[in-house]
mmCIF file of C-alpha atoms in Angstrom:
data_model
loop_
_atom_site.group_PDB
_atom_site.id
_atom_site.type_symbol
_atom_site.label_atom_id
_atom_site.label_comp_id
_atom_site.label_asym_id
_atom_site.label_seq_id
_atom_site.Cartn_x
_atom_site.Cartn_y
_atom_site.Cartn_z
ATOM 1 C CA UNK A 1 2.681 -4.666 -15.554
ATOM 2 C CA UNK A 2 0.871 -4.935 -12.197
ATOM 3 C CA UNK A 3 -2.631 -4.891 -13.985
ATOM 4 C CA UNK A 4 -1.469 -7.667 -16.529
ATOM 5 C CA UNK A 5 -0.349 -9.693 -13.671
ATOM 6 C CA UNK A 6 -3.631 -9.372 -11.896
ATOM 7 C CA UNK A 7 -5.315 -10.787 -15.044
ATOM 8 C CA UNK A 8 -2.858 -13.552 -15.224
ATOM 9 C CA UNK A 9 -3.449 -14.495 -11.656
ATOM 10 C CA UNK A 10 -7.245 -14.593 -12.237
ATOM 11 C CA UNK A 11 -6.830 -16.789 -15.222
ATOM 12 C CA UNK A 12 -4.210 -18.956 -13.389
ATOM 13 C CA UNK A 13 -6.645 -19.590 -10.595
ATOM 14 C CA UNK A 14 -9.430 -21.013 -12.857
ATOM 15 C CA UNK A 15 -6.656 -22.898 -14.999
ATOM 16 C CA UNK A 16 -5.287 -24.418 -11.910
ATOM 17 C CA UNK A 17 -8.918 -25.161 -10.521
ATOM 18 C CA UNK A 18 -9.888 -26.947 -13.786
ATOM 19 C CA UNK A 19 -6.691 -29.016 -13.937
ATOM 20 C CA UNK A 20 -7.181 -30.024 -10.229
ATOM 21 C CA UNK A 21 -10.774 -31.214 -10.627
ATOM 22 C CA UNK A 22 -9.866 -33.011 -13.798
ATOM 23 C CA UNK A 23 -7.263 -34.723 -12.007
ATOM 24 C CA UNK A 24 -9.739 -35.502 -9.064
ATOM 25 C CA UNK A 25 -12.609 -36.754 -10.942
ATOM 26 C CA UNK A 26 -11.305 -37.717 -14.624
ATOM 27 C CA UNK A 27 -7.880 -39.145 -13.920
ATOM 28 C CA UNK A 28 -8.861 -40.305 -10.445
ATOM 29 C CA UNK A 29 -5.771 -38.844 -8.821
ATOM 30 C CA UNK A 30 -6.954 -37.235 -5.666
ATOM 31 C CA UNK A 31 -3.612 -36.487 -4.100
ATOM 32 C CA UNK A 32 -2.154 -34.863 -7.259
ATOM 33 C CA UNK A 33 -5.396 -32.931 -7.471
ATOM 34 C CA UNK A 34 -5.047 -31.629 -4.017
ATOM 35 C CA UNK A 35 -1.348 -30.663 -4.716
ATOM 36 C CA UNK A 36 -2.486 -28.569 -7.662
ATOM 37 C CA UNK A 37 -5.105 -26.843 -5.813
ATOM 38 C CA UNK A 38 -2.682 -26.076 -2.888
ATOM 39 C CA UNK A 39 -0.740 -23.874 -5.469
ATOM 40 C CA UNK A 40 -3.580 -21.398 -5.821
ATOM 41 C CA UNK A 41 -2.166 -19.387 -2.952
ATOM 42 C CA UNK A 42 1.223 -18.891 -4.574
ATOM 43 C CA UNK A 43 -0.437 -16.841 -7.330
ATOM 44 C CA UNK A 44 -1.359 -14.204 -4.647
ATOM 45 C CA UNK A 45 2.189 -14.490 -3.099
ATOM 46 C CA UNK A 46 3.803 -13.777 -6.505
ATOM 47 C CA UNK A 47 1.597 -10.712 -7.046
ATOM 48 C CA UNK A 48 2.439 -9.537 -3.523
ATOM 49 C CA UNK A 49 6.142 -9.800 -4.206
ATOM 50 C CA UNK A 50 6.008 -8.251 -7.689
ATOM 51 C CA UNK A 51 4.010 -5.250 -6.361
ATOM 52 C CA UNK A 52 6.427 -4.849 -3.315
ATOM 53 C CA UNK A 53 9.207 -4.796 -5.888
ATOM 54 C CA UNK A 54 7.592 -2.416 -8.112
ATOM 55 C CA UNK A 55 7.345 0.032 -5.232
ATOM 56 C CA UNK A 56 10.765 -0.721 -4.045
ATOM 57 C CA UNK A 57 12.315 0.261 -7.578
ATOM 58 C CA UNK A 58 10.636 3.726 -7.292
ATOM 59 C CA UNK A 59 7.273 3.317 -8.933
ATOM 60 C CA UNK A 60 4.841 5.723 -7.653
ATOM 61 C CA UNK A 61 1.611 4.244 -5.942
ATOM 62 C CA UNK A 62 -1.335 4.513 -7.918
ATOM 63 C CA UNK A 63 -4.569 2.830 -8.673
ATOM 64 C CA UNK A 64 -2.880 -0.403 -9.906
ATOM 65 C CA UNK A 65 -0.980 -1.068 -6.692
ATOM 66 C CA UNK A 66 -4.316 -0.669 -4.774
ATOM 67 C CA UNK A 67 -6.025 -2.978 -7.004
ATOM 68 C CA UNK A 68 -3.530 -5.664 -6.362
ATOM 69 C CA UNK A 69 -4.067 -5.498 -2.769
ATOM 70 C CA UNK A 70 -7.799 -5.540 -2.998
ATOM 71 C CA UNK A 71 -7.531 -8.622 -5.347
ATOM 72 C CA UNK A 72 -5.305 -10.521 -2.663
ATOM 73 C CA UNK A 73 -7.734 -9.715 -0.012
ATOM 74 C CA UNK A 74 -10.830 -10.933 -1.784
ATOM 75 C CA UNK A 75 -8.963 -14.053 -3.102
ATOM 76 C CA UNK A 76 -7.758 -14.942 0.240
ATOM 77 C CA UNK A 77 -11.239 -14.964 1.652
ATOM 78 C CA UNK A 78 -13.294 -16.203 -1.291
ATOM 79 C CA UNK A 79 -10.770 -18.731 -2.739
ATOM 80 C CA UNK A 80 -11.687 -21.617 -0.755
ATOM 81 C CA UNK A 81 -15.391 -20.766 -1.123
ATOM 82 C CA UNK A 82 -15.060 -20.828 -4.944
ATOM 83 C CA UNK A 83 -12.979 -23.889 -5.055
ATOM 84 C CA UNK A 84 -15.765 -25.696 -2.824
ATOM 85 C CA UNK A 85 -18.415 -24.395 -4.864
ATOM 86 C CA UNK A 86 -16.815 -25.655 -8.228
ATOM 87 C CA UNK A 87 -15.881 -28.947 -6.616
ATOM 88 C CA UNK A 88 -19.696 -29.877 -5.812
ATOM 89 C CA UNK A 89 -20.705 -28.873 -9.332
ATOM 90 C CA UNK A 90 -17.963 -30.865 -10.874
ATOM 91 C CA UNK A 91 -18.773 -33.877 -8.622
ATOM 92 C CA UNK A 92 -22.542 -33.743 -9.679
ATOM 93 C CA UNK A 93 -21.911 -33.004 -13.408
ATOM 94 C CA UNK A 94 -19.745 -36.130 -13.484
ATOM 95 C CA UNK A 95 -22.123 -38.181 -11.553
ATOM 96 C CA UNK A 96 -19.762 -38.494 -8.335
ATOM 97 C CA UNK A 97 -21.948 -36.674 -6.207
ATOM 98 C CA UNK A 98 -25.464 -35.257 -5.342
ATOM 99 C CA UNK A 99 -26.634 -31.762 -6.668
ATOM 100 C CA UNK A 100 -25.056 -28.900 -4.394
ATOM 101 C CA UNK A 101 -27.585 -27.269 -2.221
ATOM 102 C CA UNK A 102 -28.754 -23.894 -3.409
ATOM 103 C CA UNK A 103 -28.299 -21.019 -0.927
ATOM 104 C CA UNK A 104 -31.294 -20.586 1.360
ATOM 105 C CA UNK A 105 -33.821 -18.009 -0.033
ATOM 106 C CA UNK A 106 -35.925 -17.126 3.034
ATOM 107 C CA UNK A 107 -36.121 -16.618 6.972
ATOM 108 C CA UNK A 108 -33.402 -17.134 9.311
ATOM 109 C CA UNK A 109 -31.270 -19.456 6.917
ATOM 110 C CA UNK A 110 -31.224 -16.654 4.490
ATOM 111 C CA UNK A 111 -30.038 -14.181 7.215
ATOM 112 C CA UNK A 112 -27.305 -16.466 8.236
ATOM 113 C CA UNK A 113 -26.092 -17.196 4.628
ATOM 114 C CA UNK A 114 -25.877 -13.281 4.145
ATOM 115 C CA UNK A 115 -23.878 -12.876 7.416
ATOM 116 C CA UNK A 116 -21.406 -15.545 6.308
ATOM 117 C CA UNK A 117 -21.094 -13.901 2.900
ATOM 118 C CA UNK A 118 -20.773 -10.519 4.611
ATOM 119 C CA UNK A 119 -18.062 -11.830 6.780
ATOM 120 C CA UNK A 120 -16.099 -12.902 3.922
ATOM 121 C CA UNK A 121 -16.458 -9.579 2.231
ATOM 122 C CA UNK A 122 -15.444 -7.594 5.513
ATOM 123 C CA UNK A 123 -12.490 -10.178 5.779
ATOM 124 C CA UNK A 124 -11.229 -9.366 2.343
ATOM 125 C CA UNK A 125 -11.622 -5.567 2.889
ATOM 126 C CA UNK A 126 -9.698 -5.786 6.243
ATOM 127 C CA UNK A 127 -6.916 -7.844 4.707
ATOM 128 C CA UNK A 128 -6.701 -5.224 1.572
ATOM 129 C CA UNK A 129 -6.637 -2.356 4.102
ATOM 130 C CA UNK A 130 -4.072 -3.879 5.972
ATOM 131 C CA UNK A 131 -1.791 -4.347 2.790
ATOM 132 C CA UNK A 132 -2.519 -0.959 1.755
ATOM 133 C CA UNK A 133 -1.377 0.345 4.910
ATOM 134 C CA UNK A 134 1.579 -1.655 4.798
ATOM 135 C CA UNK A 135 2.440 -0.208 1.479
ATOM 136 C CA UNK A 136 1.802 3.245 2.697
ATOM 137 C CA UNK A 137 4.424 2.905 5.402
ATOM 138 C CA UNK A 138 6.728 1.207 3.138
ATOM 139 C CA UNK A 139 6.578 4.212 0.546
ATOM 140 C CA UNK A 140 6.844 6.774 3.600
ATOM 141 C CA UNK A 141 6.018 9.695 1.316
ATOM 142 C CA UNK A 142 2.653 11.150 2.455
ATOM 143 C CA UNK A 143 2.453 13.158 -0.781
ATOM 144 C CA UNK A 144 2.649 9.867 -2.938
ATOM 145 C CA UNK A 145 0.197 7.643 -1.237
ATOM 146 C CA UNK A 146 -3.252 9.264 -1.794
ATOM 147 C CA UNK A 147 -4.309 6.690 -4.261
ATOM 148 C CA UNK A 148 -3.678 3.898 -1.647
ATOM 149 C CA UNK A 149 -5.714 5.816 1.037
ATOM 150 C CA UNK A 150 -8.726 6.115 -1.508
ATOM 151 C CA UNK A 151 -8.677 2.266 -1.865
ATOM 152 C CA UNK A 152 -8.614 2.224 1.871
ATOM 153 C CA UNK A 153 -12.012 4.424 1.926
ATOM 154 C CA UNK A 154 -13.374 2.199 -0.555
ATOM 155 C CA UNK A 155 -12.709 -0.776 1.646
ATOM 156 C CA UNK A 156 -14.475 1.040 4.263
ATOM 157 C CA UNK A 157 -17.627 1.318 2.064
ATOM 158 C CA UNK A 158 -17.384 -2.398 1.372
ATOM 159 C CA UNK A 159 -17.489 -3.232 5.144
ATOM 160 C CA UNK A 160 -20.549 -0.807 5.569
ATOM 161 C CA UNK A 161 -22.401 -2.144 2.729
ATOM 162 C CA UNK A 162 -21.713 -5.704 3.583
ATOM 163 C CA UNK A 163 -23.077 -5.117 7.188
ATOM 164 C CA UNK A 164 -26.316 -3.253 5.869
ATOM 165 C CA UNK A 165 -27.119 -6.017 3.511
ATOM 166 C CA UNK A 166 -26.592 -8.793 6.170
ATOM 167 C CA UNK A 167 -28.583 -6.647 8.837
ATOM 168 C CA UNK A 168 -31.468 -6.061 6.473
ATOM 169 C CA UNK A 169 -32.159 -9.917 6.237
ATOM 170 C CA UNK A 170 -31.954 -10.138 9.726
ATOM 171 C CA UNK A 171 -34.342 -7.418 10.770
ATOM 172 C CA UNK A 172 -36.692 -7.910 7.599
ATOM 173 C CA UNK A 173 -36.176 -11.582 6.805
ATOM 174 C CA UNK A 174 -37.393 -12.491 3.307
ATOM 175 C CA UNK A 175 -40.613 -14.585 3.314
ATOM 176 C CA UNK A 176 -41.827 -16.870 0.473
ATOM 177 C CA UNK A 177 -44.447 -15.518 -1.774
ATOM 178 C CA UNK A 178 -48.164 -16.796 -1.179
ATOM 179 C CA UNK A 179 -48.378 -20.394 -2.435
ATOM 180 C CA UNK A 180 -44.647 -20.808 -2.832
ATOM 181 C CA UNK A 181 -43.076 -23.645 -0.774
ATOM 182 C CA UNK A 182 -39.978 -22.723 1.264
ATOM 183 C CA UNK A 183 -37.226 -25.317 0.675
ATOM 184 C CA UNK A 184 -36.035 -27.838 3.539
ATOM 185 C CA UNK A 185 -34.367 -25.944 6.214
ATOM 186 C CA UNK A 186 -36.170 -22.704 5.531
ATOM 187 C CA UNK A 187 -39.311 -23.606 7.170
ATOM 188 C CA UNK A 188 -39.786 -21.459 10.432
ATOM 189 C CA UNK A 189 -42.643 -21.829 13.088
ATOM 190 C CA UNK A 190 -45.160 -20.430 10.570
ATOM 191 C CA UNK A 191 -44.473 -23.301 8.149
ATOM 192 C CA UNK A 192 -44.744 -25.786 10.758
ATOM 193 C CA UNK A 193 -48.145 -24.444 11.920
ATOM 194 C CA UNK A 194 -49.154 -24.273 8.480
ATOM 195 C CA UNK A 195 -48.291 -28.110 8.024
ATOM 196 C CA UNK A 196 -50.051 -28.972 11.281
ATOM 197 C CA UNK A 197 -53.213 -27.304 10.084
ATOM 198 C CA UNK A 198 -53.169 -28.874 6.638
ATOM 199 C CA UNK A 199 -52.884 -32.408 8.105
ATOM 200 C CA UNK A 200 -55.822 -34.645 7.273
ATOM 201 C CA UNK A 201 -58.427 -35.185 9.991
ATOM 202 C CA UNK A 202 -57.651 -38.776 10.239
ATOM 203 C CA UNK A 203 -54.196 -37.885 11.573
ATOM 204 C CA UNK A 204 -55.390 -35.967 14.743
ATOM 205 C CA UNK A 205 -55.673 -37.521 18.008
ATOM 206 C CA UNK A 206 -58.798 -39.194 19.383
ATOM 207 C CA UNK A 207 -59.485 -36.187 22.090
ATOM 208 C CA UNK A 208 -59.203 -33.550 19.148
ATOM 209 C CA UNK A 209 -61.594 -35.623 16.972
ATOM 210 C CA UNK A 210 -64.121 -35.982 19.867
ATOM 211 C CA UNK A 211 -63.921 -32.151 20.765
ATOM 212 C CA UNK A 212 -64.483 -31.251 16.994
ATOM 213 C CA UNK A 213 -67.146 -33.784 16.182
ATOM 214 C CA UNK A 214 -70.607 -33.772 18.024
ATOM 215 C CA UNK A 215 -71.347 -37.246 16.880
ATOM 216 C CA UNK A 216 -68.343 -38.550 18.757
ATOM 217 C CA UNK A 217 -69.387 -36.838 22.084
ATOM 218 C CA UNK A 218 -72.631 -38.735 22.264
#
């Protein structure tokens, strides 16, 4: 039952998202669209209540209860991000907005992006671990909560991996390949120096030209 409800919540998320965007851009009903999109968190509330009731009715905690907590955690931190992503692409496809900017690929901008994504994953893991701990206290029987503690351990791995990925892009920032032009916002100091070196001679100031051209020094 819990697994079926998790799948239903995921399907419901995308259905509500599609309906909300259709109301906004096709039916031109922005207020109704906002009301529909605000119903998204209710899916997680329903899942949380049903999971709690299942445990209260004597169900032995197992993999599916832990999965429900993890799903709620990740939806809580990534739901708004996914809605914003889908909204930007829908607006572009329907001619109502510019093409959404792609995530940065290089340098400090990429590192900042990875830290933001890592923060979402860490937040999701913390929320999931908190829900799992609440379930452990709720059950109260140490002999039955091992599956939930295993999920908490997995969330610890999620935190560690997220930190390592973000840290790797900070310590070893990804650079564009030779001949590849970085996108706007990804040009660092090296890119600015390269552009300055590539400027035509006509754009140089008169003192610079005089210092470089022997004929002008006469």
